[in-house]
XYZ file of C-alpha atoms in Angstrom:
327
model
C -6.718 -302.613 269.221
C -10.103 -300.907 268.931
C -11.720 -303.893 270.627
C -9.228 -303.630 273.513
C -9.508 -299.859 273.993
C -11.781 -300.142 277.018
C -9.340 -302.399 278.866
C -6.479 -299.891 279.010
C -6.164 -296.965 281.367
C -3.764 -294.603 279.612
C -4.006 -291.642 277.271
C -1.182 -293.169 275.242
C -3.348 -296.157 274.361
C -6.267 -293.908 273.452
C -3.881 -291.993 271.184
C -2.911 -295.208 269.409
C -6.595 -296.050 269.024
C -7.116 -292.713 267.263
C -4.151 -293.608 265.063
C -5.739 -296.890 264.089
C -9.054 -295.206 263.326
C -7.280 -292.701 261.067
C -5.528 -295.540 259.271
C -8.825 -297.337 258.694
C -10.481 -294.179 257.338
C -7.525 -293.418 255.072
C -6.900 -296.881 253.648
C -10.156 -298.827 253.906
C -12.805 -296.127 254.126
C -16.024 -296.005 256.142
C -19.684 -295.718 255.242
C -20.494 -292.019 254.802
C -23.001 -292.002 257.655
C -20.528 -293.638 260.050
C -17.719 -291.355 258.875
C -19.898 -288.290 259.456
C -20.766 -289.475 262.959
C -17.081 -290.063 263.755
C -16.182 -286.671 262.324
C -18.774 -284.876 264.456
C -17.985 -286.606 267.734
C -14.212 -286.472 267.620
C -14.080 -282.899 266.356
C -16.433 -281.630 269.039
C -14.314 -283.338 271.692
C -11.170 -281.824 270.186
C -12.667 -278.329 270.137
C -13.933 -278.577 273.707
C -10.670 -279.848 275.150
C -8.017 -277.992 273.201
C -9.402 -274.898 271.494
C -10.596 -271.552 272.760
C -10.732 -267.866 271.965
C -9.487 -264.891 274.027
C -12.806 -264.607 275.862
C -12.852 -268.286 276.806
C -9.249 -268.196 278.003
C -10.029 -265.122 280.098
C -12.777 -267.152 281.782
C -10.359 -270.030 282.394
C -7.303 -268.153 283.693
C -6.517 -265.226 285.984
C -5.246 -262.799 283.358
C -4.354 -259.127 283.540
C -5.186 -258.580 279.882
C -5.760 -260.547 276.669
C -4.075 -263.973 276.634
C -0.641 -263.755 275.021
C -0.480 -266.547 272.466
C 2.590 -267.637 270.543
C 3.208 -268.479 266.860
C -0.044 -267.135 265.389
C 0.079 -266.731 261.598
C -3.083 -264.622 261.389
C -3.690 -261.716 263.761
C -7.413 -261.804 262.976
C -7.830 -265.496 263.805
C -9.458 -265.829 267.250
C -8.841 -269.560 267.661
C -6.119 -270.473 270.175
C -4.687 -273.911 270.904
C -4.582 -274.079 274.711
C -1.673 -276.358 275.633
C -1.370 -274.983 279.157
C -4.802 -276.288 280.171
C -3.611 -279.909 279.963
C 0.098 -279.500 280.740
C 0.801 -282.275 283.265
C 3.925 -280.584 284.618
C 1.952 -277.377 285.207
C -0.623 -279.338 287.191
C 1.973 -281.341 289.140
C 4.034 -278.292 290.108
C 1.028 -276.248 291.233
C 0.864 -273.734 288.392
C -2.742 -274.563 287.525
C -3.867 -273.898 291.092
C -2.190 -270.482 290.981
C -3.437 -269.250 287.611
C -6.726 -271.020 286.906
C -10.032 -269.715 288.119
C -11.627 -272.062 290.696
C -14.409 -272.980 288.257
C -11.821 -274.074 285.663
C -9.866 -276.451 287.896
C -10.425 -280.074 286.914
C -12.299 -282.278 289.335
C -11.319 -285.930 289.797
C -13.058 -288.068 287.245
C -12.553 -290.652 284.558
C -10.034 -288.486 282.704
C -7.966 -288.100 285.856
C -7.789 -291.857 286.349
C -6.038 -292.363 283.034
C -2.243 -292.643 283.100
C -0.150 -290.102 281.280
C -1.166 -286.767 279.811
C -4.103 -285.863 277.582
C -1.709 -283.858 275.399
C -0.199 -287.126 274.168
C -3.420 -287.555 272.149
C -3.147 -284.194 270.389
C -1.197 -285.246 267.252
C -3.332 -288.367 266.790
C -6.540 -286.373 267.169
C -5.410 -283.844 264.574
C -4.492 -286.601 262.149
C -7.875 -288.270 262.561
C -9.587 -284.908 262.077
C -7.763 -284.110 258.858
C -8.176 -287.637 257.444
C -11.940 -287.510 258.027
C -12.143 -283.956 256.682
C -10.362 -284.967 253.477
C -12.572 -288.037 253.068
C -15.744 -285.941 253.410
C -14.476 -282.847 251.600
C -12.841 -284.267 248.478
C -9.354 -283.729 249.875
C -9.865 -280.132 251.004
C -8.992 -278.841 254.473
C -10.437 -275.382 253.841
C -12.981 -275.786 256.639
C -10.296 -276.408 259.273
C -7.545 -274.091 258.033
C -7.682 -272.189 261.336
C -5.752 -275.089 262.844
C -2.807 -274.248 260.597
C -2.625 -270.579 261.586
C -3.926 -270.425 265.169
C -1.765 -269.209 268.045
C -0.667 -271.458 270.912
C -1.071 -270.685 274.611
C 1.918 -272.051 276.551
C 2.343 -270.008 279.737
C 0.199 -267.664 281.867
C 1.324 -264.192 283.038
C 3.558 -265.471 285.849
C 6.376 -263.392 287.317
C 9.818 -264.892 287.910
C 10.526 -262.739 290.974
C 8.700 -264.667 293.710
C 10.535 -267.988 293.742
C 12.370 -268.991 296.905
C 15.117 -271.665 296.609
C 14.354 -275.028 298.245
C 10.722 -274.111 298.896
C 8.778 -277.418 299.192
C 6.087 -276.133 296.824
C 6.823 -273.540 294.116
C 5.134 -270.187 294.651
C 3.648 -268.812 291.452
C 2.486 -265.208 291.396
C 0.568 -263.373 288.693
C 2.690 -260.632 287.116
C 1.652 -257.028 287.566
C -0.106 -255.464 284.552
C 2.450 -253.817 282.305
C 5.432 -255.613 283.872
C 6.516 -257.176 280.590
C 10.140 -257.615 281.691
C 9.123 -260.067 284.419
C 6.055 -261.598 282.764
C 6.933 -265.070 281.470
C 4.089 -265.164 278.958
C 5.085 -261.751 277.533
C 8.699 -262.856 277.053
C 7.741 -265.802 274.826
C 4.628 -264.339 273.171
C 4.053 -263.724 269.478
C 7.197 -264.650 267.490
C 9.858 -264.280 270.197
C 10.715 -267.990 270.214
C 11.188 -268.173 266.451
C 12.762 -264.802 265.717
C 14.681 -264.671 262.446
C 17.364 -262.731 264.289
C 19.716 -265.370 265.674
C 21.141 -263.010 268.302
C 17.659 -262.092 269.577
C 16.694 -265.743 269.834
C 19.935 -266.585 271.632
C 19.338 -263.725 274.083
C 15.799 -264.979 274.752
C 17.057 -268.491 275.473
C 19.613 -267.037 277.888
C 16.902 -265.108 279.735
C 14.587 -268.114 279.915
C 17.489 -270.277 281.112
C 17.660 -268.019 284.177
C 14.038 -268.805 285.080
C 13.379 -271.089 288.061
C 13.688 -274.739 286.983
C 9.982 -275.392 287.631
C 8.983 -272.881 284.974
C 11.600 -274.125 282.533
C 10.289 -277.672 282.786
C 6.725 -276.505 282.236
C 7.854 -274.567 279.173
C 9.807 -277.589 277.896
C 6.623 -279.668 278.051
C 4.734 -276.988 276.127
C 7.493 -276.704 273.518
C 7.593 -280.480 273.063
C 3.827 -280.572 272.449
C 4.089 -277.526 270.171
C 6.749 -279.222 268.040
C 4.552 -282.291 267.617
C 1.569 -280.072 266.779
C 3.531 -278.176 264.122
C 4.815 -281.421 262.645
C 1.289 -282.812 262.356
C -0.155 -279.623 260.827
C 2.666 -279.627 258.271
C 1.885 -283.230 257.339
C -1.831 -282.484 257.156
C -1.759 -279.346 255.017
C 1.281 -280.018 252.800
C -0.847 -281.553 250.027
C -3.319 -278.673 249.773
C -3.531 -276.851 246.440
C -3.988 -273.334 247.795
C -0.831 -271.271 247.387
C -1.721 -269.315 250.521
C -1.938 -272.491 252.587
C 1.292 -273.821 251.094
C 3.133 -270.647 251.995
C 1.914 -270.942 255.589
C 3.024 -274.572 255.684
C 6.526 -273.416 254.751
C 6.418 -270.881 257.593
C 5.466 -273.678 260.003
C 8.377 -275.803 258.729
C 10.774 -272.959 259.504
C 9.193 -272.447 262.930
C 9.442 -276.147 263.759
C 13.219 -276.222 263.437
C 13.570 -273.163 265.681
C 11.179 -274.488 268.327
C 13.103 -277.766 268.446
C 16.376 -275.839 268.825
C 14.993 -273.802 271.744
C 13.609 -276.971 273.359
C 16.972 -278.730 273.192
C 18.746 -275.688 274.663
C 16.321 -275.371 277.588
C 16.146 -279.099 278.279
C 19.940 -279.147 278.477
C 19.860 -276.574 281.300
C 17.717 -278.965 283.358
C 19.885 -282.036 282.810
C 20.966 -283.756 286.018
C 18.580 -281.710 288.190
C 15.427 -282.715 290.043
C 13.467 -280.955 287.286
C 15.081 -282.721 284.339
C 12.686 -282.764 281.384
C 11.664 -286.267 280.357
C 8.795 -286.640 277.837
C 8.049 -290.157 279.107
C 7.722 -289.183 282.765
C 5.700 -286.128 281.655
C 3.218 -288.533 280.032
C 3.865 -287.164 276.536
C 5.416 -290.378 275.196
C 3.984 -293.874 275.785
C 5.720 -296.075 278.304
C 6.441 -299.675 277.321
C 3.647 -300.838 279.640
C 1.198 -298.638 277.719
C 2.086 -300.088 274.336
C -0.147 -303.007 273.300
C 0.567 -305.670 270.707
C -1.016 -304.248 267.578
C -3.172 -306.295 265.275
C -1.983 -306.497 261.703
C -3.852 -303.546 260.256
C -0.874 -302.000 258.512
C 0.910 -298.833 259.541
C -1.079 -296.555 261.801
C -1.337 -292.871 262.529
C -4.161 -290.742 263.998
C -6.440 -287.681 264.633
C -10.188 -286.797 264.264
C -12.722 -284.500 262.535
C -16.239 -283.044 262.614
C -18.403 -281.557 259.863
C -20.600 -279.824 262.419
C -17.648 -278.282 264.237
C -15.686 -276.055 261.887
C -12.249 -274.615 262.578
C -12.340 -272.320 259.577
C -9.915 -269.412 259.614
C -11.411 -266.130 260.862
C -14.767 -267.726 261.554
C -14.122 -268.679 265.171
C -14.870 -272.105 266.568
C -18.360 -273.475 266.884
C -18.516 -275.246 270.224
C -22.283 -275.898 270.168
C -21.996 -279.619 269.576
C -22.483 -282.433 272.056
C -19.098 -283.591 273.326
C -18.176 -287.220 273.722
C -16.383 -286.923 277.033
C -15.484 -284.500 279.744
C -12.337 -282.677 280.891
């Protein structure tokens, strides 16, 4: 598959290539110099495309305050996983044009010519990262533990009050500062989606179910990616010896079940409508045409890592590494 990677024009195929690389590193091993090079290049690409801090997100989006991330396990950790930046539904429905600064809007390029959504590569990239990190660090993931605890950015501060039924193009408007009751990002921020209070969580789902269908589909895409991210971080960090890390893994396991429950509830409200959530059409799951015949290299799975780019908890993210590809 690695030899064929240049012939395919989909993010799904690139994701499977990362999977195969991770399998090779995990089962066959690579020369230390080659492994280090792979680690550096893939991790820098991962950091550039998916990670940020509050200052970087403020430069990317039109915000009326600090970005409101969800599911953070450490209030002092500045690293944020920015799912919104690559949400295909958000781009298709015009949300990016409404909330991104002009300098942050993607220009047509090689990445745009690929079928599907870049977010489909996220779990494979994380797997490749953690496999390389363990190979170079004697099994430890201490240098990338920020990925286990970081918050996730799903929605911008959009108000739900400006939607007009049957409008050809949805109209997204930035919420007024302090208008938390009508600010979509405020409603789902912090731990609202995974509240231990069943009644509170049910009330939140009811409120979100009243959102315009465009916003619900965008949130469904973000929740789907979030569930896959949590699943991959659980798999990555479950074998760590640190009791602190293990306790946070258990928290992520609990959060995963609640996120999946919310996703199912919201996706059900869109069933049979023009905005029905479909992971395949959203580019988050490979289509049959994107799935090649795999060579016999055993079972595969994927993600990537970088010794020069560290995602260590509370240390921020070092982005000063040459990236392998753009936007």
